[in-house]
PDB file of C-alpha atoms in Angstrom:
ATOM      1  CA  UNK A 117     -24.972  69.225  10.979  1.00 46.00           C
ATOM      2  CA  UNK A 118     -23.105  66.090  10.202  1.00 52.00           C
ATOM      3  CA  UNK A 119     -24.434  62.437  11.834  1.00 52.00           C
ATOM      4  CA  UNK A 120     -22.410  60.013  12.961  1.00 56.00           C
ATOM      5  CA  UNK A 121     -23.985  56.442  13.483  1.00 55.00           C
ATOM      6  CA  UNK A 122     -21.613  53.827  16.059  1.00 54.00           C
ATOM      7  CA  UNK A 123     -22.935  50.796  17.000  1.00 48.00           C
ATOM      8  CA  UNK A 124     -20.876  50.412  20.166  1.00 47.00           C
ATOM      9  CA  UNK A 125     -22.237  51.926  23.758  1.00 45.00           C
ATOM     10  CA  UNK A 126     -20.873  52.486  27.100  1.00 48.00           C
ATOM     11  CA  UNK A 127     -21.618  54.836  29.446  1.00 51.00           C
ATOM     12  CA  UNK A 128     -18.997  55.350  31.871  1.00 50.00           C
ATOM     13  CA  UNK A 129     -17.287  58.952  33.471  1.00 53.00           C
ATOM     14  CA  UNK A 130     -14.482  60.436  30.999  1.00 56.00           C
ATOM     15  CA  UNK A 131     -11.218  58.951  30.856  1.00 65.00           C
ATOM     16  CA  UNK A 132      -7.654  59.537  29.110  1.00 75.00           C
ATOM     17  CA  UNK A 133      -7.383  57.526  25.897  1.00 82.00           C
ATOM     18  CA  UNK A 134      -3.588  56.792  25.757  1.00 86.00           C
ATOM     19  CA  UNK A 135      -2.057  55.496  22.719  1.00 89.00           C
ATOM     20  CA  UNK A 136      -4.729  55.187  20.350  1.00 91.00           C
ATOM     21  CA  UNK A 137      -4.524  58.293  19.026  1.00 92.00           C
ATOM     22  CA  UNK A 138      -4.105  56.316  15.215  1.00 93.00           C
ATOM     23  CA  UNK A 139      -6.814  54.378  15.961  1.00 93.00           C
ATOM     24  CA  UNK A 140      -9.102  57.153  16.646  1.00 93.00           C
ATOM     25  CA  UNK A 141      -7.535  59.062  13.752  1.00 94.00           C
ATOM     26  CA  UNK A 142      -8.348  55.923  11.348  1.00 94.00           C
ATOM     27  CA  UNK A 143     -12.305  56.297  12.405  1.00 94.00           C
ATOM     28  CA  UNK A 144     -12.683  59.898  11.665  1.00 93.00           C
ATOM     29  CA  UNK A 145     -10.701  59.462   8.419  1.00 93.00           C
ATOM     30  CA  UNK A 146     -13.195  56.462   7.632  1.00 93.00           C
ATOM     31  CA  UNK A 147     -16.256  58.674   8.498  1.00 90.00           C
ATOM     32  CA  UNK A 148     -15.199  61.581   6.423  1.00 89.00           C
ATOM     33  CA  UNK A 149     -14.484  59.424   3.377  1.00 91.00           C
ATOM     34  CA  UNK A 150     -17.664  57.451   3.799  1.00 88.00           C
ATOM     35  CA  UNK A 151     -19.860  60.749   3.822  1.00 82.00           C
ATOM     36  CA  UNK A 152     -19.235  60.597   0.148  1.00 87.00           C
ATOM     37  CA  UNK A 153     -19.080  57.080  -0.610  1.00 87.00           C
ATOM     38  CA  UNK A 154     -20.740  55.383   1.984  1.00 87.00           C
ATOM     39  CA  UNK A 155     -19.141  52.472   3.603  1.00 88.00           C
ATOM     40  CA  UNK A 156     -19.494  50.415   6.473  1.00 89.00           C
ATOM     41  CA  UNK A 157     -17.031  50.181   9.188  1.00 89.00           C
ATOM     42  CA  UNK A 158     -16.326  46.992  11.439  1.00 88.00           C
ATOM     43  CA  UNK A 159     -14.017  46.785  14.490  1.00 88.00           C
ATOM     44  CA  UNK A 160     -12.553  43.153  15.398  1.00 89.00           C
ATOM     45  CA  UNK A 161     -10.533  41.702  17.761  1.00 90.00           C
ATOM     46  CA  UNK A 162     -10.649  39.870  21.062  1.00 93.00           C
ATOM     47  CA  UNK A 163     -12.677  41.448  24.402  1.00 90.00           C
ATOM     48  CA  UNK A 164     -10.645  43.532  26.316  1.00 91.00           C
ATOM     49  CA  UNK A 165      -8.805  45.099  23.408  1.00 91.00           C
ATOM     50  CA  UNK A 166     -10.116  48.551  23.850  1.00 91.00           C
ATOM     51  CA  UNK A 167     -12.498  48.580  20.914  1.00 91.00           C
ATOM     52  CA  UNK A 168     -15.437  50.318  22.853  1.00 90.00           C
ATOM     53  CA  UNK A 169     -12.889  52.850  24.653  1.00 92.00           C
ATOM     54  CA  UNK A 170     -11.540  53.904  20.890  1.00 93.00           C
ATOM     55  CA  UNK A 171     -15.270  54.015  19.924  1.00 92.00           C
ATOM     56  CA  UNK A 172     -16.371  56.051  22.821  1.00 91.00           C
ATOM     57  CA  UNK A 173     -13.678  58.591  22.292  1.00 92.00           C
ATOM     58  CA  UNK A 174     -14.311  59.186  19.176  1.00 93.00           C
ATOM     59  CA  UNK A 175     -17.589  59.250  19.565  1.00 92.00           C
ATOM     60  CA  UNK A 176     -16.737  62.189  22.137  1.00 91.00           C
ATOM     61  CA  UNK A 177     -14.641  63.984  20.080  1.00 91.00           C
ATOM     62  CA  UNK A 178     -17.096  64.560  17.147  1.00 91.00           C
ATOM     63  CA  UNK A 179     -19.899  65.667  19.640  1.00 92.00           C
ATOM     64  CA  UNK A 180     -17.542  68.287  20.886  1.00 93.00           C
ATOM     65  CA  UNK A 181     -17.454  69.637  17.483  1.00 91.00           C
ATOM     66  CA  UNK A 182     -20.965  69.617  16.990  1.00 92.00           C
ATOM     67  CA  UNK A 183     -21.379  65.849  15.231  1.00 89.00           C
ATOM     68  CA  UNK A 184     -25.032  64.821  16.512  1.00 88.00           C
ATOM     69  CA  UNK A 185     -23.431  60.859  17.342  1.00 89.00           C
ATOM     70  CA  UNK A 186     -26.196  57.518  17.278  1.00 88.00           C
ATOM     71  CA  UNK A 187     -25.753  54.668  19.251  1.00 87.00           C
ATOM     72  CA  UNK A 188     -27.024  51.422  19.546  1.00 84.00           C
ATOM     73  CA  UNK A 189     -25.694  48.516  21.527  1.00 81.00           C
ATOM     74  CA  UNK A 190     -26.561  45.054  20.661  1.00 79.00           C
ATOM     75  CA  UNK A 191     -28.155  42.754  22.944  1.00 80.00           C
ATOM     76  CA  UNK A 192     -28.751  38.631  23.120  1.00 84.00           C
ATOM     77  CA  UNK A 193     -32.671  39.522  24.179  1.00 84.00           C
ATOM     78  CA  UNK A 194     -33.441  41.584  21.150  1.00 82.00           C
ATOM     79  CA  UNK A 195     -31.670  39.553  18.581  1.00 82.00           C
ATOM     80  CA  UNK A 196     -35.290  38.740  17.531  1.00 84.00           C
ATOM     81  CA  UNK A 197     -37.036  41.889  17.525  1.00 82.00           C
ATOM     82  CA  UNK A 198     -37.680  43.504  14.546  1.00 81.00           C
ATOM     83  CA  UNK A 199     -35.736  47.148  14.000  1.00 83.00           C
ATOM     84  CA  UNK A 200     -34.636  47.125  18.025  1.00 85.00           C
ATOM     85  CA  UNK A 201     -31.283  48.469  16.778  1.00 85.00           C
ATOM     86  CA  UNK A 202     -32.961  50.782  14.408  1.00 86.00           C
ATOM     87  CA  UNK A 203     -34.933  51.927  17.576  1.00 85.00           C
ATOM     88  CA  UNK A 204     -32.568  52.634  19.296  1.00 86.00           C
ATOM     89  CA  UNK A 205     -30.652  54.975  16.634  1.00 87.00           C
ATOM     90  CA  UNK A 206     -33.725  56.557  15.485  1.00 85.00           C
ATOM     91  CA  UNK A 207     -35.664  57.540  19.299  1.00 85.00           C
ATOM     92  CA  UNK A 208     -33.538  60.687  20.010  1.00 84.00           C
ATOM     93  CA  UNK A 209     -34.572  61.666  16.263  1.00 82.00           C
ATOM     94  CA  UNK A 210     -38.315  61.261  16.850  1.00 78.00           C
ATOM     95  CA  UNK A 211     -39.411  65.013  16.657  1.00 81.00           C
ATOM     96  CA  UNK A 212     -37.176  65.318  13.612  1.00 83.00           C
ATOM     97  CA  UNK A 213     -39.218  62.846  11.560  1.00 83.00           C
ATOM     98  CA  UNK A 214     -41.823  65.471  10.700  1.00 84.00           C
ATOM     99  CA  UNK A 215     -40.035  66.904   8.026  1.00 87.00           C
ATOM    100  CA  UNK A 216     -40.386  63.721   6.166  1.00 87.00           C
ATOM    101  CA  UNK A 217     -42.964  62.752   3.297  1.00 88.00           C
ATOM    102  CA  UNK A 218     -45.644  60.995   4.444  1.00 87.00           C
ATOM    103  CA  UNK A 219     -44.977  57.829   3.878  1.00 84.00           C
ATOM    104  CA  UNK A 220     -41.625  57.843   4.824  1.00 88.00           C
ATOM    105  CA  UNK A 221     -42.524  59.716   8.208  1.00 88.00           C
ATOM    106  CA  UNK A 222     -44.884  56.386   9.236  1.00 90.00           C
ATOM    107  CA  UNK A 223     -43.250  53.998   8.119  1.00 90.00           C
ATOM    108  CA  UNK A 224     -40.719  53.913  10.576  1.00 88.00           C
ATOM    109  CA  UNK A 225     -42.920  55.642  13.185  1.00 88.00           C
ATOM    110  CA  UNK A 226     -45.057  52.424  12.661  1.00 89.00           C
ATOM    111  CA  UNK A 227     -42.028  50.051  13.006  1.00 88.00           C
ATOM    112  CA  UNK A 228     -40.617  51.766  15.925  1.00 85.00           C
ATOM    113  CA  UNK A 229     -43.705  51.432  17.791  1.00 84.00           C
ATOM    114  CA  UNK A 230     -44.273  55.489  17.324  1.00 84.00           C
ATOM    115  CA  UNK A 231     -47.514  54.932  16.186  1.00 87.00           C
ATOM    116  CA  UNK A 232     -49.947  52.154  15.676  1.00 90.00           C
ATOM    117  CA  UNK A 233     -50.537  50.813  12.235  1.00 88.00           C
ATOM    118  CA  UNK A 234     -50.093  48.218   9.644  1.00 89.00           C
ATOM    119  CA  UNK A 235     -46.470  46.619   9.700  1.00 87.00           C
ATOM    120  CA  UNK A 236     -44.590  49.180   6.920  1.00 89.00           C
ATOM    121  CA  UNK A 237     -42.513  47.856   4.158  1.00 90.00           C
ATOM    122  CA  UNK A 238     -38.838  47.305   5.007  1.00 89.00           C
ATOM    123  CA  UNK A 239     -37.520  49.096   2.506  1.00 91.00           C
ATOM    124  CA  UNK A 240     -39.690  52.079   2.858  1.00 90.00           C
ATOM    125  CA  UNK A 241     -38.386  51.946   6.794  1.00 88.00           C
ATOM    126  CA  UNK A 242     -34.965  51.325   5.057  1.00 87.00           C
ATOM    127  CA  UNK A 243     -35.097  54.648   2.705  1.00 88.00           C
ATOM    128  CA  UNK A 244     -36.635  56.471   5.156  1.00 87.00           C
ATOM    129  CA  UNK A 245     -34.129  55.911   7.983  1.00 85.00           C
ATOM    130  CA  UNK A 246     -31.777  57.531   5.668  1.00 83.00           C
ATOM    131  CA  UNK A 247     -33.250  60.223   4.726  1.00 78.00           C
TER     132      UNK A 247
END
């Protein structure tokens, strides 16, 4: 099953996407080259652009075809606490952390407030969020 991670989130009813079919088009075709190479995609421009609406279709699209889609939103309150956007992508996974090593199953069960222990290395969270 392939994983797509967006860090965009909205959660309104359905609607039409008109025009931005090349826009859309230019995410998948950025998510299908970066399954091999990695990358790291960011959308700019000014509010009302339609940035989240592209995002949010896409985002649709894939889990019509069976894409298991991550969000996260980012928020002024949690600017300052640790791995909230990491929590966020990571709570709907929770039951599929089992499969991992040890070490790399509570380490970010630790920093995501799974379980209670000593604060984990970064990078172990790091490795193991991508595993």
């Amino acid at each position: 099953m392939a994983l797509v991670v967006i860090a965009a989130f909205q959660e309104d009813d359905a609607m039409e996407l008109i025009g931005r079919d090349k826009d859309v088009g230019s995410i998948r075709d950025f998510f299908e080259a970066a399954g091999v190479r990695g990358g790291a995609l960011l959308l700019v421009g000014d509010a009302g652009l339609g940035k989240t609406a592209v995002l949010d279709e896409f985002a649709a699209m894939e889990a019509k075809n069976g894409t298991r889609v991550l969000r996260a939103a980012g928020v002024q309150f949690e600017a300052d606490v640790n791995y909230s956007a990491l929590n966020q992508l990571l709570f709907p996974l929770g039951d599929d952390m089992d499969s991992l090593s040890d070490a790399h199953r509570t380490a970010p069960r630790c920093a995501l407030g799974f379980e209670i222990g000593p604060p984990p290395d970064r990078l172990v969270v790091s490795n193991a969020a991508v595993l």
